[in-house]
mmCIF file of C-alpha atoms and ligand atoms in Angstrom:
data_model
loop_
_atom_site.group_PDB
_atom_site.id
_atom_site.type_symbol
_atom_site.label_atom_id
_atom_site.label_comp_id
_atom_site.label_asym_id
_atom_site.label_seq_id
_atom_site.Cartn_x
_atom_site.Cartn_y
_atom_site.Cartn_z
ATOM 1 C CA UNK S 1 -1.421 -13.465 11.906
ATOM 2 C CA UNK S 2 -4.845 -11.850 11.527
ATOM 3 C CA UNK S 3 -5.686 -8.418 12.875
ATOM 4 C CA UNK S 4 -7.997 -10.024 15.457
ATOM 5 C CA UNK S 5 -5.393 -12.498 16.691
ATOM 6 C CA UNK S 6 -2.891 -9.698 17.057
ATOM 7 C CA UNK S 7 -5.342 -7.638 19.143
ATOM 8 C CA UNK S 8 -6.003 -10.718 21.267
ATOM 9 C CA UNK S 9 -2.291 -11.158 21.681
ATOM 10 C CA UNK S 10 -1.826 -7.531 22.689
ATOM 11 C CA UNK S 11 -4.736 -7.252 25.078
ATOM 12 C CA UNK S 12 -5.493 -10.852 25.902
ATOM 13 C CA UNK S 13 -2.884 -11.426 28.551
ATOM 14 C CA UNK S 14 -1.306 -9.021 30.956
ATOM 15 C CA UNK S 15 0.705 -7.425 28.203
ATOM 16 C CA UNK S 16 2.756 -8.778 25.407
ATOM 17 C CA UNK S 17 5.200 -6.047 24.661
ATOM 18 C CA UNK S 18 8.384 -7.352 26.194
ATOM 19 C CA UNK S 19 10.072 -5.176 28.741
ATOM 20 C CA UNK S 20 12.353 -6.209 31.514
ATOM 21 C CA UNK S 21 10.331 -6.016 34.678
ATOM 22 C CA UNK S 22 12.134 -4.537 37.692
ATOM 23 C CA UNK S 23 9.801 -6.544 39.917
ATOM 24 C CA UNK S 24 10.891 -9.869 38.557
ATOM 25 C CA UNK S 25 14.516 -9.029 39.289
ATOM 26 C CA UNK S 26 13.560 -8.371 42.886
ATOM 27 C CA UNK S 27 11.472 -11.486 43.164
ATOM 28 C CA UNK S 28 14.224 -13.897 42.213
ATOM 29 C CA UNK S 29 16.722 -13.178 44.926
ATOM 30 C CA UNK S 30 14.540 -11.089 47.213
ATOM 31 C CA UNK S 31 15.191 -10.809 50.888
ATOM 32 C CA UNK S 32 12.400 -12.476 52.887
ATOM 33 C CA UNK S 33 11.855 -9.339 54.957
ATOM 34 C CA UNK S 34 11.298 -6.076 53.069
ATOM 35 C CA UNK S 35 10.555 -2.689 54.465
ATOM 36 C CA UNK S 36 7.203 -1.046 53.767
ATOM 37 C CA UNK S 37 9.073 1.685 51.975
ATOM 38 C CA UNK S 38 10.871 -0.659 49.587
ATOM 39 C CA UNK S 39 7.602 -2.526 48.853
ATOM 40 C CA UNK S 40 5.894 0.794 48.051
ATOM 41 C CA UNK S 41 8.794 1.804 45.828
ATOM 42 C CA UNK S 42 8.502 -1.522 44.063
ATOM 43 C CA UNK S 43 4.776 -1.016 43.522
ATOM 44 C CA UNK S 44 5.316 2.436 42.007
ATOM 45 C CA UNK S 45 8.041 1.027 39.809
ATOM 46 C CA UNK S 46 5.771 -1.856 38.860
ATOM 47 C CA UNK S 47 2.922 0.500 37.961
ATOM 48 C CA UNK S 48 5.292 2.702 35.960
ATOM 49 C CA UNK S 49 6.478 -0.345 34.040
ATOM 50 C CA UNK S 50 2.903 -1.467 33.434
ATOM 51 C CA UNK S 51 1.873 1.992 32.175
ATOM 52 C CA UNK S 52 4.843 2.030 29.816
ATOM 53 C CA UNK S 53 3.996 -1.415 28.544
ATOM 54 C CA UNK S 54 0.329 -0.461 28.081
ATOM 55 C CA UNK S 55 1.345 2.624 26.132
ATOM 56 C CA UNK S 56 3.468 0.353 23.962
ATOM 57 C CA UNK S 57 0.446 -1.929 23.421
ATOM 58 C CA UNK S 58 -1.658 1.058 22.329
ATOM 59 C CA UNK S 59 1.142 2.138 19.997
ATOM 60 C CA UNK S 60 1.140 -1.377 18.551
ATOM 61 C CA UNK S 61 -2.648 -1.207 18.120
ATOM 62 C CA UNK S 62 -2.321 2.156 16.359
ATOM 63 C CA UNK S 63 0.235 0.661 13.997
ATOM 64 C CA UNK S 64 -2.043 -2.297 13.369
ATOM 65 C CA UNK S 65 -4.984 -0.054 12.425
ATOM 66 C CA UNK S 66 -2.891 2.149 10.135
ATOM 67 C CA UNK S 67 -1.377 -0.951 8.597
ATOM 68 C CA UNK S 68 -4.874 -2.255 7.820
ATOM 69 C CA UNK S 69 -5.365 0.852 5.670
ATOM 70 C CA UNK S 70 -7.441 2.851 8.154
ATOM 71 C CA UNK S 71 -6.696 6.570 8.024
ATOM 72 C CA UNK S 72 -5.061 8.448 10.905
ATOM 73 C CA UNK S 73 -8.211 10.320 12.007
ATOM 74 C CA UNK S 74 -10.331 7.171 12.203
ATOM 75 C CA UNK S 75 -7.469 5.355 13.926
ATOM 76 C CA UNK S 76 -7.279 8.107 16.560
ATOM 77 C CA UNK S 77 -11.051 7.971 17.067
ATOM 78 C CA UNK S 78 -10.842 4.190 17.537
ATOM 79 C CA UNK S 79 -7.970 4.486 20.001
ATOM 80 C CA UNK S 80 -9.888 7.080 21.994
ATOM 81 C CA UNK S 81 -12.839 4.720 22.075
ATOM 82 C CA UNK S 82 -10.668 1.808 23.174
ATOM 83 C CA UNK S 83 -9.062 3.880 25.926
ATOM 84 C CA UNK S 84 -12.510 4.914 27.164
ATOM 85 C CA UNK S 85 -12.947 3.568 30.647
ATOM 86 C CA UNK S 86 -9.228 2.984 30.864
ATOM 87 C CA UNK S 87 -9.218 4.472 34.353
ATOM 88 C CA UNK S 88 -11.236 1.512 35.514
ATOM 89 C CA UNK S 89 -8.555 -0.825 34.330
ATOM 90 C CA UNK S 90 -7.006 -2.197 31.241
ATOM 91 C CA UNK S 91 -9.608 -3.157 28.581
ATOM 92 C CA UNK S 92 -9.829 -6.832 27.803
ATOM 93 C CA UNK S 93 -9.163 -8.119 24.281
ATOM 94 C CA UNK S 94 -12.912 -8.631 23.836
ATOM 95 C CA UNK S 95 -13.633 -5.023 24.841
ATOM 96 C CA UNK S 96 -10.951 -3.732 22.492
ATOM 97 C CA UNK S 97 -12.334 -5.763 19.593
ATOM 98 C CA UNK S 98 -15.918 -4.761 20.386
ATOM 99 C CA UNK S 99 -14.965 -1.070 20.450
ATOM 100 C CA UNK S 100 -13.017 -1.307 17.183
ATOM 101 C CA UNK S 101 -15.930 -3.154 15.619
ATOM 102 C CA UNK S 102 -18.400 -0.532 16.881
ATOM 103 C CA UNK S 103 -16.397 2.373 15.542
ATOM 104 C CA UNK S 104 -15.814 0.791 12.121
ATOM 105 C CA UNK S 105 -19.515 -0.092 11.847
ATOM 106 C CA UNK S 106 -20.518 3.463 12.767
ATOM 107 C CA UNK S 107 -18.274 4.948 10.072
ATOM 108 C CA UNK S 108 -19.574 2.496 7.453
ATOM 109 C CA UNK S 109 -23.196 3.116 8.398
ATOM 110 C CA UNK S 110 -24.351 4.963 5.253
ATOM 111 C CA UNK S 111 -27.401 4.383 3.045
ATOM 112 C CA UNK S 112 -26.376 1.486 0.822
ATOM 113 C CA UNK S 113 -29.638 1.111 -1.114
ATOM 114 C CA UNK S 114 -28.959 0.350 -4.777
ATOM 115 C CA UNK S 115 -31.272 2.458 -6.954
ATOM 116 C CA UNK S 116 -32.345 0.722 -10.135
ATOM 117 C CA UNK S 117 -35.716 2.236 -10.880
ATOM 118 C CA UNK S 118 -36.317 4.619 -13.777
ATOM 119 C CA UNK S 119 -37.460 4.557 -17.364
ATOM 120 C CA UNK S 120 -34.883 3.240 -17.859
ATOM 121 C CA UNK S 121 -32.685 3.334 -14.760
ATOM 122 C CA UNK S 122 -29.168 4.341 -15.773
ATOM 123 C CA UNK S 123 -26.165 2.977 -13.910
ATOM 124 C CA UNK S 124 -22.747 4.368 -14.816
ATOM 125 C CA UNK S 125 -19.758 2.313 -13.690
ATOM 126 C CA UNK S 126 -16.351 3.879 -13.358
ATOM 127 C CA UNK S 127 -12.981 3.235 -11.723
ATOM 128 C CA UNK S 128 -9.283 2.778 -12.466
ATOM 129 C CA UNK S 129 -7.790 0.138 -14.751
ATOM 130 C CA UNK S 130 -8.255 -3.406 -13.597
ATOM 131 C CA UNK S 131 -10.398 -2.521 -10.571
ATOM 132 C CA UNK S 132 -13.061 -4.928 -11.795
ATOM 133 C CA UNK S 133 -15.529 -2.687 -13.652
ATOM 134 C CA UNK S 134 -16.349 -5.007 -16.545
ATOM 135 C CA UNK S 135 -16.643 -8.156 -14.447
ATOM 136 C CA UNK S 136 -18.762 -6.361 -11.823
ATOM 137 C CA UNK S 137 -21.088 -5.113 -14.571
ATOM 138 C CA UNK S 138 -21.594 -8.685 -15.756
ATOM 139 C CA UNK S 139 -22.303 -9.806 -12.172
ATOM 140 C CA UNK S 140 -24.721 -6.906 -11.639
ATOM 141 C CA UNK S 141 -26.481 -7.679 -14.932
ATOM 142 C CA UNK S 142 -26.779 -11.304 -13.873
ATOM 143 C CA UNK S 143 -28.195 -10.259 -10.495
ATOM 144 C CA UNK S 144 -30.753 -7.951 -12.127
ATOM 145 C CA UNK S 145 -31.713 -10.637 -14.645
ATOM 146 C CA UNK S 146 -32.414 -13.005 -11.775
ATOM 147 C CA UNK S 147 -34.742 -10.322 -10.380
ATOM 148 C CA UNK S 148 -36.599 -10.442 -13.706
ATOM 149 C CA UNK S 149 -35.364 -7.036 -14.823
ATOM 150 C CA UNK S 150 -34.396 -6.399 -18.425
ATOM 151 C CA UNK S 151 -30.887 -5.059 -18.883
ATOM 152 C CA UNK S 152 -28.856 -3.425 -21.643
ATOM 153 C CA UNK S 153 -25.089 -3.141 -21.315
ATOM 154 C CA UNK S 154 -23.308 -0.249 -23.018
ATOM 155 C CA UNK S 155 -19.686 -0.712 -24.044
ATOM 156 C CA UNK S 156 -18.400 2.817 -23.500
ATOM 157 C CA UNK S 157 -14.805 1.721 -22.863
ATOM 158 C CA UNK S 158 -13.664 2.617 -26.345
ATOM 159 C CA UNK S 159 -10.109 3.275 -25.179
ATOM 160 C CA UNK S 160 -8.691 -0.173 -24.496
ATOM 161 C CA UNK S 161 -8.409 -2.604 -27.378
ATOM 162 C CA UNK S 162 -10.423 -5.699 -26.566
ATOM 163 C CA UNK S 163 -12.596 -4.034 -23.926
ATOM 164 C CA UNK S 164 -15.732 -4.204 -26.077
ATOM 165 C CA UNK S 165 -15.181 -7.876 -26.904
ATOM 166 C CA UNK S 166 -14.603 -8.686 -23.223
ATOM 167 C CA UNK S 167 -17.959 -7.123 -22.319
ATOM 168 C CA UNK S 168 -19.635 -8.780 -25.328
ATOM 169 C CA UNK S 169 -18.502 -12.238 -24.157
ATOM 170 C CA UNK S 170 -19.804 -11.556 -20.654
ATOM 171 C CA UNK S 171 -23.097 -10.127 -21.978
ATOM 172 C CA UNK S 172 -23.538 -13.324 -23.971
ATOM 173 C CA UNK S 173 -22.791 -15.469 -20.951
ATOM 174 C CA UNK S 174 -25.348 -13.581 -18.850
ATOM 175 C CA UNK S 175 -27.798 -13.499 -21.732
ATOM 176 C CA UNK S 176 -28.355 -9.743 -21.975
ATOM 177 C CA UNK S 177 -27.979 -7.451 -25.010
ATOM 178 C CA UNK S 178 -25.094 -5.021 -25.440
ATOM 179 C CA UNK S 179 -24.663 -1.771 -27.365
ATOM 180 C CA UNK S 180 -21.383 -2.167 -29.249
ATOM 181 C CA UNK S 181 -18.833 0.506 -30.013
ATOM 182 C CA UNK S 182 -15.657 0.683 -32.044
ATOM 183 C CA UNK S 183 -12.232 1.475 -30.651
ATOM 184 C CA UNK S 184 -11.649 5.209 -30.425
ATOM 185 C CA UNK S 185 -15.343 6.115 -30.723
ATOM 186 C CA UNK S 186 -16.523 8.962 -28.499
ATOM 187 C CA UNK S 187 -17.905 7.174 -25.388
ATOM 188 C CA UNK S 188 -20.753 9.639 -25.092
ATOM 189 C CA UNK S 189 -21.948 8.766 -28.612
ATOM 190 C CA UNK S 190 -22.137 5.053 -27.640
ATOM 191 C CA UNK S 191 -24.048 6.029 -24.528
ATOM 192 C CA UNK S 192 -26.417 8.085 -26.697
ATOM 193 C CA UNK S 193 -27.032 5.103 -28.993
ATOM 194 C CA UNK S 194 -27.486 2.815 -26.013
ATOM 195 C CA UNK S 195 -30.067 5.034 -24.357
ATOM 196 C CA UNK S 196 -32.010 5.366 -27.595
ATOM 197 C CA UNK S 197 -32.167 1.595 -27.881
ATOM 198 C CA UNK S 198 -33.061 1.180 -24.207
ATOM 199 C CA UNK S 199 -35.944 3.646 -24.473
ATOM 200 C CA UNK S 200 -37.203 2.035 -27.709
ATOM 201 C CA UNK S 201 -36.978 -1.474 -26.246
ATOM 202 C CA UNK S 202 -38.391 -0.403 -22.857
ATOM 203 C CA UNK S 203 -35.392 -1.820 -21.039
ATOM 204 C CA UNK S 204 -35.472 -1.581 -17.220
ATOM 205 C CA UNK S 205 -31.804 -0.929 -16.459
ATOM 206 C CA UNK S 206 -28.939 0.362 -18.606
ATOM 207 C CA UNK S 207 -25.456 -0.364 -17.247
ATOM 208 C CA UNK S 208 -22.570 1.564 -18.794
ATOM 209 C CA UNK S 209 -18.981 0.300 -18.807
ATOM 210 C CA UNK S 210 -16.296 2.996 -19.045
ATOM 211 C CA UNK S 211 -12.550 3.197 -19.609
ATOM 212 C CA UNK S 212 -10.445 3.303 -16.493
ATOM 213 C CA UNK S 213 -7.431 5.313 -17.364
ATOM 214 C CA UNK S 214 -6.485 7.763 -14.667
ATOM 215 C CA UNK S 215 -3.061 8.732 -15.988
ATOM 216 C CA UNK S 216 -4.681 11.609 -17.795
ATOM 217 C CA UNK S 217 -7.090 12.986 -15.251
ATOM 218 C CA UNK S 218 -8.135 15.923 -17.401
ATOM 219 C CA UNK S 219 -9.274 13.690 -20.256
ATOM 220 C CA UNK S 220 -10.984 11.260 -17.939
ATOM 221 C CA UNK S 221 -12.872 14.056 -16.184
ATOM 222 C CA UNK S 222 -13.886 15.592 -19.497
ATOM 223 C CA UNK S 223 -15.023 12.226 -20.858
ATOM 224 C CA UNK S 224 -17.031 11.298 -17.762
ATOM 225 C CA UNK S 225 -18.659 14.714 -17.536
ATOM 226 C CA UNK S 226 -19.620 14.521 -21.202
ATOM 227 C CA UNK S 227 -21.213 11.087 -20.673
ATOM 228 C CA UNK S 228 -23.158 12.437 -17.688
ATOM 229 C CA UNK S 229 -24.314 15.431 -19.760
ATOM 230 C CA UNK S 230 -25.606 13.167 -22.519
ATOM 231 C CA UNK S 231 -27.593 11.094 -20.022
ATOM 232 C CA UNK S 232 -28.952 13.907 -17.899
ATOM 233 C CA UNK S 233 -29.242 16.847 -20.287
ATOM 234 C CA UNK S 234 -29.758 15.322 -23.725
ATOM 235 C CA UNK S 235 -31.959 12.474 -22.526
ATOM 236 C CA UNK S 236 -33.300 14.136 -19.400
ATOM 237 C CA UNK S 237 -32.710 10.912 -17.496
ATOM 238 C CA UNK S 238 -31.500 11.158 -13.925
ATOM 239 C CA UNK S 239 -28.549 8.859 -13.226
ATOM 240 C CA UNK S 240 -29.828 6.174 -10.867
ATOM 241 C CA UNK S 241 -26.329 5.293 -9.749
ATOM 242 C CA UNK S 242 -22.800 6.389 -10.520
ATOM 243 C CA UNK S 243 -20.769 3.564 -9.081
ATOM 244 C CA UNK S 244 -17.058 3.702 -8.439
ATOM 245 C CA UNK S 245 -15.324 0.325 -8.481
ATOM 246 C CA UNK S 246 -12.653 -0.024 -5.812
ATOM 247 C CA UNK S 247 -10.339 -3.012 -5.594
ATOM 248 C CA UNK S 248 -10.246 -3.980 -1.904
ATOM 249 C CA UNK S 249 -6.592 -4.976 -2.209
ATOM 250 C CA UNK S 250 -5.649 -1.375 -3.020
ATOM 251 C CA UNK S 251 -4.112 0.382 -0.051
ATOM 252 C CA UNK S 252 -4.433 4.060 0.747
ATOM 253 C CA UNK S 253 -4.426 4.816 -2.983
ATOM 254 C CA UNK S 254 -8.108 3.858 -2.920
ATOM 255 C CA UNK S 255 -8.873 7.101 -1.072
ATOM 256 C CA UNK S 256 -6.978 9.113 -3.727
ATOM 257 C CA UNK S 257 -8.991 7.330 -6.434
ATOM 258 C CA UNK S 258 -12.271 8.091 -4.682
ATOM 259 C CA UNK S 259 -11.269 11.739 -4.276
ATOM 260 C CA UNK S 260 -10.247 12.048 -7.941
ATOM 261 C CA UNK S 261 -13.426 10.474 -9.333
ATOM 262 C CA UNK S 262 -15.669 12.416 -6.935
ATOM 263 C CA UNK S 263 -14.087 15.628 -8.159
ATOM 264 C CA UNK S 264 -14.958 14.656 -11.731
ATOM 265 C CA UNK S 265 -18.582 13.513 -11.214
ATOM 266 C CA UNK S 266 -20.817 12.882 -8.183
ATOM 267 C CA UNK S 267 -20.294 9.280 -7.063
ATOM 268 C CA UNK S 268 -23.343 7.662 -5.486
ATOM 269 C CA UNK S 269 -21.788 4.425 -4.311
ATOM 270 C CA UNK S 270 -18.946 1.965 -4.405
ATOM 271 C CA UNK S 271 -18.632 -1.548 -5.759
ATOM 272 C CA UNK S 272 -15.947 -3.123 -3.623
ATOM 273 C CA UNK S 273 -14.233 -5.940 -5.532
ATOM 274 C CA UNK S 274 -11.769 -8.721 -4.749
ATOM 275 C CA UNK S 275 -12.714 -9.032 -1.085
ATOM 276 C CA UNK S 276 -11.889 -12.725 -1.582
ATOM 277 C CA UNK S 277 -8.248 -11.865 -2.220
ATOM 278 C CA UNK S 278 -7.185 -11.556 1.417
ATOM 279 C CA UNK S 279 -7.576 -7.797 1.308
ATOM 280 C CA UNK S 280 -7.096 -5.618 4.370
ATOM 281 C CA UNK S 281 -9.492 -3.133 2.830
ATOM 282 C CA UNK S 282 -9.291 -0.553 5.616
ATOM 283 C CA UNK S 283 -9.113 2.259 3.079
ATOM 284 C CA UNK S 284 -12.813 1.783 2.441
ATOM 285 C CA UNK S 285 -13.361 3.125 5.967
ATOM 286 C CA UNK S 286 -11.384 6.264 5.089
ATOM 287 C CA UNK S 287 -13.530 6.754 1.984
ATOM 288 C CA UNK S 288 -16.724 6.401 4.013
ATOM 289 C CA UNK S 289 -15.483 8.805 6.673
ATOM 290 C CA UNK S 290 -14.067 11.477 4.398
ATOM 291 C CA UNK S 291 -16.326 11.345 1.355
ATOM 292 C CA UNK S 292 -19.447 9.736 2.851
ATOM 293 C CA UNK S 293 -19.742 7.392 -0.137
ATOM 294 C CA UNK S 294 -21.597 4.185 0.771
ATOM 295 C CA UNK S 295 -20.549 0.757 -0.443
ATOM 296 C CA UNK S 296 -23.480 -0.656 -2.422
ATOM 297 C CA UNK S 297 -22.191 -3.929 -3.799
ATOM 298 C CA UNK S 298 -19.425 -6.316 -2.849
ATOM 299 C CA UNK S 299 -17.741 -8.762 -5.256
ATOM 300 C CA UNK S 300 -15.989 -11.754 -3.818
ATOM 301 C CA UNK S 301 -14.858 -13.981 -6.663
ATOM 302 C CA UNK S 302 -14.677 -14.506 -10.364
ATOM 303 C CA UNK S 303 -17.990 -16.243 -11.035
ATOM 304 C CA UNK S 304 -21.108 -14.393 -12.187
ATOM 305 C CA UNK S 305 -22.716 -15.116 -8.837
ATOM 306 C CA UNK S 306 -19.884 -13.531 -6.820
ATOM 307 C CA UNK S 307 -21.748 -10.341 -6.004
ATOM 308 C CA UNK S 308 -23.865 -9.339 -3.053
ATOM 309 C CA UNK S 309 -25.365 -6.290 -1.439
ATOM 310 C CA UNK S 310 -23.166 -4.515 1.087
ATOM 311 C CA UNK S 311 -23.226 -5.939 4.578
ATOM 312 C CA UNK S 312 -21.483 -3.900 7.248
ATOM 313 C CA UNK S 313 -20.523 -6.871 9.386
ATOM 314 C CA UNK S 314 -18.950 -8.679 6.411
ATOM 315 C CA UNK S 315 -16.705 -5.734 5.667
ATOM 316 C CA UNK S 316 -15.740 -5.183 9.296
ATOM 317 C CA UNK S 317 -14.883 -8.898 9.439
ATOM 318 C CA UNK S 318 -12.834 -8.574 6.269
ATOM 319 C CA UNK S 319 -10.744 -5.870 7.929
ATOM 320 C CA UNK S 320 -10.472 -7.587 11.296
ATOM 321 C CA UNK S 321 -9.741 -11.044 9.935
ATOM 322 C CA UNK S 322 -7.192 -9.852 7.356
ATOM 323 C CA UNK S 323 -3.690 -11.227 7.746
HETATM 324 N N1 GTP B 1 -10.776 -12.731 -7.209
HETATM 325 C C1 GTP B 1 -11.478 -11.752 -7.765
HETATM 326 N N2 GTP B 1 -11.089 -11.257 -8.947
HETATM 327 C C2 GTP B 1 -11.817 -10.271 -9.494
HETATM 328 C C3 GTP B 1 -12.957 -9.730 -8.842
HETATM 329 N N3 GTP B 1 -13.450 -8.747 -9.630
HETATM 330 C C4 GTP B 1 -12.660 -8.685 -10.721
HETATM 331 N N4 GTP B 1 -11.668 -9.592 -10.655
HETATM 332 C C5 GTP B 1 -10.592 -9.831 -11.633
HETATM 333 O O1 GTP B 1 -9.866 -8.634 -11.840
HETATM 334 C C6 GTP B 1 -9.406 -8.554 -13.171
HETATM 335 C C7 GTP B 1 -9.801 -7.232 -13.790
HETATM 336 O O2 GTP B 1 -11.207 -7.195 -13.910
HETATM 337 P P1 GTP B 1 -11.957 -6.325 -15.024
HETATM 338 O O3 GTP B 1 -13.408 -6.483 -14.765
HETATM 339 O O4 GTP B 1 -11.470 -6.615 -16.381
HETATM 340 O O5 GTP B 1 -11.484 -4.877 -14.593
HETATM 341 P P2 GTP B 1 -11.762 -3.484 -15.312
HETATM 342 O O6 GTP B 1 -11.870 -2.461 -14.244
HETATM 343 O O7 GTP B 1 -12.890 -3.594 -16.254
HETATM 344 O O8 GTP B 1 -10.391 -3.294 -16.115
HETATM 345 P P3 GTP B 1 -10.105 -2.299 -17.349
HETATM 346 O O9 GTP B 1 -11.207 -2.475 -18.331
HETATM 347 O O10 GTP B 1 -8.784 -2.762 -17.878
HETATM 348 O O11 GTP B 1 -10.020 -0.931 -16.796
HETATM 349 C C8 GTP B 1 -9.987 -9.762 -13.901
HETATM 350 O O12 GTP B 1 -9.014 -10.762 -13.958
HETATM 351 C C9 GTP B 1 -11.136 -10.180 -13.009
HETATM 352 O O13 GTP B 1 -11.430 -11.551 -13.107
HETATM 353 C C10 GTP B 1 -13.332 -10.287 -7.559
HETATM 354 O O14 GTP B 1 -14.293 -9.874 -6.893
HETATM 355 N N5 GTP B 1 -12.549 -11.277 -7.090
HETATM 356 MG MG1 MG B 2 -13.055 -3.159 -18.268
#
């Protein structure tokens, strides 16, 4: 059942959390004449039961939000928002959904402009193994090509055997050139060669693919920082974007990944991949709230066209409609 349907179930009717109602017991075999006192007692009991059941519904909502990958602080802020006006009565399912939607949108409301201007613009793409770096780079290159920009891809994942060939095949498919490297080559030396070629050929945008191993954080940090130094210090080129690729199907580990990469180099934005895979994706909200990193691009499939600029409503829908 989707997140939305569950909220509707919780707040749509009177209440869904089952609890034996003392009132019902009275109603079945009730005496026709009841004293004012016993009716009042019943009402208090009834209200107590209702309050308990409502608290249980809010607990269920809290669980639902946490389960969707939303961090505790944001969950608490959402619950506070949903309870707002609670004195005037129980919020309807529509109000609950609207308030959740509002809060998620507010957290995700960061500047998601993708910067690709420069001489050339340099876009560094990073992220853990299998997040979707190489395929996103191909999609981004394809998108830029359709905007009549010239692109050079740089194969700086020299760690994984086959990584260079994978990018080469995609570069061919898109129809953009690629700076090759050999396995084990220092990534920053490939980046150096790539930038030299890009400057000579007056390429508009250079997109750099990197290795995604996180098991050795020290090496990864060192490698990424060295690549950044080559771009910014040796070439004097400001990085237009340093994009972190996050797989939307990753749970709370996504926040750890974002923290780890941000500690290594400044991350300017996120490419959120695999949103077509039935992801809950709530962890992206935690990243936005804690690290203030905007999502810039969203990938939703395996074709070259499966990429689009970030749209807040799409992502909120992804979270709310997730199963
Ligand atoms: N369904 C779907 N699959 C995707 C998406 N993006 C990437 N993939 C798949 O995820 C897998 C890994 O993608 P890669 O682009 O190779 O990931 P990577 O981060 O470069 O991986 P490493 O180079 O091993 O670190 C591939 O099978 C891709 O087809 C997406 O948006 N949707
Ligand atoms: Mg790759």
